[in-house]
CSV table of C-alpha atoms in Angstrom, one decimal:
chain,number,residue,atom,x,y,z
A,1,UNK,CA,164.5,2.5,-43.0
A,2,UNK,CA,167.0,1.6,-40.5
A,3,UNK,CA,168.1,-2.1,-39.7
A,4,UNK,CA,166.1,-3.7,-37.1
A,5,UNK,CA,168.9,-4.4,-34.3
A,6,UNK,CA,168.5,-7.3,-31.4
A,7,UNK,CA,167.6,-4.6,-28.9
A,8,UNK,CA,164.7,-3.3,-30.6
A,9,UNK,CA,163.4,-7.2,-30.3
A,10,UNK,CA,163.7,-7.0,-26.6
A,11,UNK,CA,161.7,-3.9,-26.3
A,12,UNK,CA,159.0,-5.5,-28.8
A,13,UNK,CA,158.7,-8.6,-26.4
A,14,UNK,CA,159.0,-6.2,-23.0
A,15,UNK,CA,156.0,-4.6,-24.1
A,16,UNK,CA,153.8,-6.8,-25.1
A,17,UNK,CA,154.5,-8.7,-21.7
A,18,UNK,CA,153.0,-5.3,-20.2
A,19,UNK,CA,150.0,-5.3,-22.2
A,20,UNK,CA,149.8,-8.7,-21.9
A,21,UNK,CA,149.6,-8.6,-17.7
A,22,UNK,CA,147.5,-5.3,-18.1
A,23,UNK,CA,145.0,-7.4,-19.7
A,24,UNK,CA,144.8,-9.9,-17.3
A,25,UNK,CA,144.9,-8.0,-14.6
A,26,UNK,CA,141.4,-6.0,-16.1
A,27,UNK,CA,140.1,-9.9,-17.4
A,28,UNK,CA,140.2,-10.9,-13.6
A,29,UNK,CA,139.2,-7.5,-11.9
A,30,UNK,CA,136.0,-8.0,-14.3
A,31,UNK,CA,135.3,-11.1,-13.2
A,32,UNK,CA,135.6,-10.6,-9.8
A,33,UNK,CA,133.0,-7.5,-10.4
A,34,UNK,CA,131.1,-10.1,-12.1
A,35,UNK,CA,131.0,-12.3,-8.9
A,36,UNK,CA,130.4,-10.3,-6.4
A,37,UNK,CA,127.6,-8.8,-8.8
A,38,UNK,CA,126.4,-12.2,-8.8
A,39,UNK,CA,126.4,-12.7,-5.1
A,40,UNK,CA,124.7,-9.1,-4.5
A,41,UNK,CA,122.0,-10.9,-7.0
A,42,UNK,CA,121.9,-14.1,-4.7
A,43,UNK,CA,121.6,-12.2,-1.5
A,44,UNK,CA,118.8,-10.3,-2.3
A,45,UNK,CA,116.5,-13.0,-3.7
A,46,UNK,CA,117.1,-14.4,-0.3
A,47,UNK,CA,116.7,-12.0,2.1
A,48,UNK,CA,114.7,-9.6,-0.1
A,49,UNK,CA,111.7,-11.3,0.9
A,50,UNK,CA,111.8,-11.6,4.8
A,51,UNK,CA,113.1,-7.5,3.8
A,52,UNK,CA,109.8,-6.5,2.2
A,53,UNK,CA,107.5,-9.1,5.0
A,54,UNK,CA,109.0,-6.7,8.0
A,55,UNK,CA,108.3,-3.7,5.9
A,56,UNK,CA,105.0,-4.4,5.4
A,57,UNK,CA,104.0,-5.4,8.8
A,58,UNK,CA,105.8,-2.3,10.0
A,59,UNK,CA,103.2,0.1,7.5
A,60,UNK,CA,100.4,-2.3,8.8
A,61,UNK,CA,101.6,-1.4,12.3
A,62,UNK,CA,102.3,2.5,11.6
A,63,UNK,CA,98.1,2.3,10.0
A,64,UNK,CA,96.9,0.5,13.1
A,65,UNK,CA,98.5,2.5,15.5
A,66,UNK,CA,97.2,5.7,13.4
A,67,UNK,CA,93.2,4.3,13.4
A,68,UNK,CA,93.5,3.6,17.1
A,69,UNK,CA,93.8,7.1,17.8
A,70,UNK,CA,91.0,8.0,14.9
A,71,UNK,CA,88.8,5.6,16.4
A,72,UNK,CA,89.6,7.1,20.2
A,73,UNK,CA,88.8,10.2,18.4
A,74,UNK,CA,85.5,9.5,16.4
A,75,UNK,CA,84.4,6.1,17.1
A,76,UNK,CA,84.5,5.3,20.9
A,77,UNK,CA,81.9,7.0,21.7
A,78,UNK,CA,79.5,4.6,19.9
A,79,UNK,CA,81.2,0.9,20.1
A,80,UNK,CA,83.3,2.1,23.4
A,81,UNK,CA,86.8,2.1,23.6
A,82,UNK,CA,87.2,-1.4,23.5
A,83,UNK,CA,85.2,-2.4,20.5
A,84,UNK,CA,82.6,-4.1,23.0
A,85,UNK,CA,79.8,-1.5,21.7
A,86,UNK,CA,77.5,0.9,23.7
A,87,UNK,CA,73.7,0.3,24.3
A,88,UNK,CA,72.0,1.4,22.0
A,89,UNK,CA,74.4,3.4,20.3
A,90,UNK,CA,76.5,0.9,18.6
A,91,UNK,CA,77.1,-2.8,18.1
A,92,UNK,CA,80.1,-4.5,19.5
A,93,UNK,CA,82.9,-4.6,17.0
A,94,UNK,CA,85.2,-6.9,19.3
A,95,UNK,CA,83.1,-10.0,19.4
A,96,UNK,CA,83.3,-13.2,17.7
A,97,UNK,CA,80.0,-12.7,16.0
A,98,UNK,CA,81.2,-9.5,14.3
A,99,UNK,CA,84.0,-11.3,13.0
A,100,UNK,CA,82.2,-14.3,11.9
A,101,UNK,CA,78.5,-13.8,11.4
A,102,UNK,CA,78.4,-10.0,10.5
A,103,UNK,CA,78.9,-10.4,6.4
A,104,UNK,CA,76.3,-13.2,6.2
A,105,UNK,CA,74.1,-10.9,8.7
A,106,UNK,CA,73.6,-8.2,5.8
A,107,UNK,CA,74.8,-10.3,2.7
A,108,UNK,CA,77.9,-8.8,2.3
A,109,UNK,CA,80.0,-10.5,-0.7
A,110,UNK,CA,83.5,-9.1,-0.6
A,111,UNK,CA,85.8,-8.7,2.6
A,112,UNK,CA,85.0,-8.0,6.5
A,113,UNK,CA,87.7,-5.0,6.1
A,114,UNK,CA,86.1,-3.9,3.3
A,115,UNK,CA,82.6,-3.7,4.5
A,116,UNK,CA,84.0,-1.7,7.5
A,117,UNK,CA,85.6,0.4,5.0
A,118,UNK,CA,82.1,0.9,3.5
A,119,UNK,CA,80.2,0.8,5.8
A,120,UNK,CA,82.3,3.5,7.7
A,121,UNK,CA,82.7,5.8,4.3
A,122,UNK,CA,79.1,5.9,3.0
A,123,UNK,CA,76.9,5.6,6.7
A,124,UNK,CA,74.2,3.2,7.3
A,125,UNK,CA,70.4,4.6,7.0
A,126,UNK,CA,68.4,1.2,8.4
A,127,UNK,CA,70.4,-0.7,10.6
A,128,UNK,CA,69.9,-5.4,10.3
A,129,UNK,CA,68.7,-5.2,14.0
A,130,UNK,CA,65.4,-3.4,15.1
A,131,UNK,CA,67.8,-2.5,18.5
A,132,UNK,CA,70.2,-0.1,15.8
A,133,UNK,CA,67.2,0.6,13.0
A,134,UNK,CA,67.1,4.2,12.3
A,135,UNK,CA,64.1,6.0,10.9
A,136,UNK,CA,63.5,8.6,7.7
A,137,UNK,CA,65.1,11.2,9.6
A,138,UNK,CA,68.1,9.5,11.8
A,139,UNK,CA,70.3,7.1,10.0
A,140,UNK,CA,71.7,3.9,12.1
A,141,UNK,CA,75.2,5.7,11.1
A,142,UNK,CA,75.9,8.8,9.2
A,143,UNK,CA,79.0,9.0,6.3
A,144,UNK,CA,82.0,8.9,7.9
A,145,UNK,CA,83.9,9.9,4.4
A,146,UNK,CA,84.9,13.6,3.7
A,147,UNK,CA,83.3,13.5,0.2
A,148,UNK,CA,80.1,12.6,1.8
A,149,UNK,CA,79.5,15.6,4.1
A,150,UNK,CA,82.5,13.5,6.5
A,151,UNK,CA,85.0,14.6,8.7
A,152,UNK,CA,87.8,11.6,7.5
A,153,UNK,CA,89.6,11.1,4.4
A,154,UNK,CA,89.6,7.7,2.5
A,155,UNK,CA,92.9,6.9,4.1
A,156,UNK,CA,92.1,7.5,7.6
A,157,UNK,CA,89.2,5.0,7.8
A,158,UNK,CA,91.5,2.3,5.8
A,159,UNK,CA,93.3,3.2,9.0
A,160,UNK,CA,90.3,3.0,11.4
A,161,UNK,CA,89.4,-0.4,9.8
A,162,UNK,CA,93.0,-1.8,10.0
A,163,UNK,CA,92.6,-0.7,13.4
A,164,UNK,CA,89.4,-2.6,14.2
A,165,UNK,CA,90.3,-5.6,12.1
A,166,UNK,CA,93.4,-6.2,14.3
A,167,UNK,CA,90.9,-7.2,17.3
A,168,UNK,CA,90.1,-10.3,15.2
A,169,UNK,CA,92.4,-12.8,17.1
A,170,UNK,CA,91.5,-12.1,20.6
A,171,UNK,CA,87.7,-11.9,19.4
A,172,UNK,CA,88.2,-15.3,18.1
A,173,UNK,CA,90.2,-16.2,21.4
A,174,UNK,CA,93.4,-17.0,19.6
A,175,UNK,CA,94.8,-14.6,21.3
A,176,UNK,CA,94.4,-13.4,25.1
A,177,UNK,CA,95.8,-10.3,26.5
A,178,UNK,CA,96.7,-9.0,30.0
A,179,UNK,CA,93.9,-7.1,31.8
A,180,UNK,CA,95.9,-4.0,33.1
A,181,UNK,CA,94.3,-2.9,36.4
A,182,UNK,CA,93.4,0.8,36.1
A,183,UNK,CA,92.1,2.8,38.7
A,184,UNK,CA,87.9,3.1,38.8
A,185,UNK,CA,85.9,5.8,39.4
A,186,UNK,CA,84.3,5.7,43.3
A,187,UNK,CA,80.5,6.4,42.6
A,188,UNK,CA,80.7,7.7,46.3
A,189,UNK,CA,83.1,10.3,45.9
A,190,UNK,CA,81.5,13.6,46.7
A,191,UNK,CA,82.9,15.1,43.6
A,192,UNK,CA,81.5,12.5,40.7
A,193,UNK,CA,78.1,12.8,42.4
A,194,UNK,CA,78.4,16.6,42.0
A,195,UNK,CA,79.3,16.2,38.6
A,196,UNK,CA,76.5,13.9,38.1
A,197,UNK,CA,74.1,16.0,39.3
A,198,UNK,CA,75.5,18.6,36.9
A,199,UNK,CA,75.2,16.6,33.9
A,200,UNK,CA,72.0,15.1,34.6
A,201,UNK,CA,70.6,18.6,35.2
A,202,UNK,CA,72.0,19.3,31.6
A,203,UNK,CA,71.3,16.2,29.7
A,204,UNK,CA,68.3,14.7,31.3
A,205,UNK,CA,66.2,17.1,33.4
A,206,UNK,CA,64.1,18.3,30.2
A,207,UNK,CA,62.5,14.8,30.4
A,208,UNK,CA,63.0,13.4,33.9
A,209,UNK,CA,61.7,15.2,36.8
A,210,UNK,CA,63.9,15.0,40.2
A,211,UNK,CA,62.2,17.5,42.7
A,212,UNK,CA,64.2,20.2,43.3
A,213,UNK,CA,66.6,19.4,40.4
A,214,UNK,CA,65.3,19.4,37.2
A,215,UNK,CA,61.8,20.8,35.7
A,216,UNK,CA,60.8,19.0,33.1
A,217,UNK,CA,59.1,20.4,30.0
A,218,UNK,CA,58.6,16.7,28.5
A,219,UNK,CA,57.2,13.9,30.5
A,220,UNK,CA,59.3,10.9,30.9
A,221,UNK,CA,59.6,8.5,34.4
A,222,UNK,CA,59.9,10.8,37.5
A,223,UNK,CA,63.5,9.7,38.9
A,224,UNK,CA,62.8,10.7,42.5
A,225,UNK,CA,64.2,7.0,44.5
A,226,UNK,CA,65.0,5.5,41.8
A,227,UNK,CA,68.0,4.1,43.4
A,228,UNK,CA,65.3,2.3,45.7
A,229,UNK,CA,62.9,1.5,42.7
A,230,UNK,CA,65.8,0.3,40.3
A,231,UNK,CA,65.6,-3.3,42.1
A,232,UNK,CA,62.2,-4.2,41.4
A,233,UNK,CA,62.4,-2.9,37.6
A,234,UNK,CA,64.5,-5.6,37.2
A,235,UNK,CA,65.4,-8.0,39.8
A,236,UNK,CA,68.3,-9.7,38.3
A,237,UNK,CA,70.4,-6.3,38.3
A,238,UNK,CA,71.9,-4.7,40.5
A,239,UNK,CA,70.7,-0.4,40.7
A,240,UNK,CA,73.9,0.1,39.4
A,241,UNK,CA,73.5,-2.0,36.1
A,242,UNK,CA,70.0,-1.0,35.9
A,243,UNK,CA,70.6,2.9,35.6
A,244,UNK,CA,73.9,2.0,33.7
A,245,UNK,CA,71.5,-0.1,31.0
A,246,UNK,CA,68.6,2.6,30.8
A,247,UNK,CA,70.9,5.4,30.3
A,248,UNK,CA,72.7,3.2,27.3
A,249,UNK,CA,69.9,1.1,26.4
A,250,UNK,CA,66.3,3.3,26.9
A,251,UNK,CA,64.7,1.0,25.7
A,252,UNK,CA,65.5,-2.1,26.7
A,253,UNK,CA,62.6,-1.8,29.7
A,254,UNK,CA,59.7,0.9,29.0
A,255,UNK,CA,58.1,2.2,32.3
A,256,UNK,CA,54.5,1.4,32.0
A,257,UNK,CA,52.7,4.7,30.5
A,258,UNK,CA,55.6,6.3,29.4
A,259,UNK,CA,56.9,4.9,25.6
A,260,UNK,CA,58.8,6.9,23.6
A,261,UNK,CA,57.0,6.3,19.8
A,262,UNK,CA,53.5,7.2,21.6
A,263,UNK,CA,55.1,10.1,23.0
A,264,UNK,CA,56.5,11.3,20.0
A,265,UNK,CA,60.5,11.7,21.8
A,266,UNK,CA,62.7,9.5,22.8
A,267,UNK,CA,66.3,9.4,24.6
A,268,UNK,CA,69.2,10.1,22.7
A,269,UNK,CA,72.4,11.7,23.5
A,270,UNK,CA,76.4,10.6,23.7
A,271,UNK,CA,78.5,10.6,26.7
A,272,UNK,CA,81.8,9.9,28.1
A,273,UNK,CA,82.4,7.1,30.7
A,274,UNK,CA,83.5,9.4,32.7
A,275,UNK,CA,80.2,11.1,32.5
A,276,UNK,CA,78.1,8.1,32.5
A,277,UNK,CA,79.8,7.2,36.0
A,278,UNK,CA,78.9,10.3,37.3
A,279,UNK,CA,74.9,10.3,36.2
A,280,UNK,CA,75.1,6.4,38.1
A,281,UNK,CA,76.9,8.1,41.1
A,282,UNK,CA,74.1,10.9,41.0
A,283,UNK,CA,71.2,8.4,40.7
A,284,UNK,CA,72.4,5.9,43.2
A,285,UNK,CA,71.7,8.8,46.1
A,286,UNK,CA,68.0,9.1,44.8
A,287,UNK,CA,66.6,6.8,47.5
């Protein structure tokens, strides 16, 4: 073994001043990691949860946005397109008693959304009002669901019910929204009466006699001036509402001699607005 000289000493000390700083250095590049690990920590438990609150009212917006074009699509037709129900087709779903009489109406334990839901899915075969009943052969409300004979998966009336359920706060009048002024429909224009005529040839005139129109194979009210009759049916309507009410509601006023359940029929059939305008138009010029 070779003496140990003075400058082997100073290499000794040199290098454990290296490893020495090389162990700081990764000491305090750990704990900075450590820190800013720490802060990432602390930043997300504060923002995570206003994060996750706009996420979830965004999927609450992307399922409401989807069931208004579902109920466009399947439900309009029956509760019209603004929830405010049609005749005798279907109730109002936009009114403040829906939203806060409907579950004690029928007894229903768990949430409004969720009776929608069921309701919607499974159908309803007796309705809670004698103006909705059904009978043994018509339910108030046939299954909506795809696993009952349906046309809509589970999701898609979640969606028509998220849909539905966002009319709560104007029903309830916390809310009030711009009326947008839309063009109507002129019950004097040459065309909707034409169309009217058309429709009412198609839809009505096995019932309703108009001479030279329809032929009738059923009996129901002969519609020849009814535009001039509609008044004294029921004064406080205009022959606009009146023909607008009998075609949604039939039987909201019977014509003497002529009801339905001793006749063994009665009226029944869906339309449009557009459609409904047009029978009006047509009727109106039966004077």
């Amino acid at each position: 073994m070779r003496p140990l000289h003075l400058k082997d000493t100073y290499t000794y000390i040199a290098t454990d001043k290296v490893m020495a700083h090389r162990l700081h250095t990764v000491i305090l590049l750990g704990l900075l990691a450590t820190l800013l690990l720490i802060a990432m920590v602390i930043y997300a438990i504060v923002h995570e949860p206003a994060k996750m609150s706009e996420s979830s009212r965004k999927v609450a917006a992307r399922s409401i946005e989807t069931g208004a074009g579902l109920y466009d699509l399947h439900c309009r037709t029956c509760h019209g397109i603004k929830g405010e129900g049609i005749g005798q087709l279907g109730p109002a779903l936009n009114d403040r008693p829906f939203f806060t009489e409907r579950l004690k109406e029928v007894g229903w334990q768990d949430t409004l959304e969720s009776y929608i839901i069921s309701s919607s899915a499974h159908g309803r075969l007796i309705g809670t009002r004698p103006k909705y009943a059904g009978n043994e052969s018509t339910a108030v409300m046939t299954p909506w669901l795809e696993d009952y004979g349906g046309p809509l998966r589970r999701d898609q009336i979640k969606n028509i019910a998220a849909f539905v359920m966002n009319w709560q706060p104007t029903a309830l009048g916390k809310v009030e929204l711009i009326n947008l002024e839309l063009p109507g429909v002129s019950l004097d224009d040459p065309n909707t009466i034409n169309l009217g005529k058309r429709l009412f040839t198609e839809s009505c005139g096995d019932c309703h006699l108009i001479s030279d129109v329809s032929v009738p194979s059923r009996k129901a009210p002969v519609l020849d001036s009814i535009a001039a009759r509609a008044s004294s049916r029921q004064p406080e309507k205009s022959p606009e509402e009146y023909i607008r009410d009998s075609v949604l509601m039939p039987a909201e006023y019977i014509v003497e001699g002529f009801d339905p359940e001793i006749l063994g029929y009665s009226c029944g059939s869906v339309l449009s607005a557009t459609q409904l305008d047009a029978i009006t138009a047509y009727l109106l010029t039966r004077r």
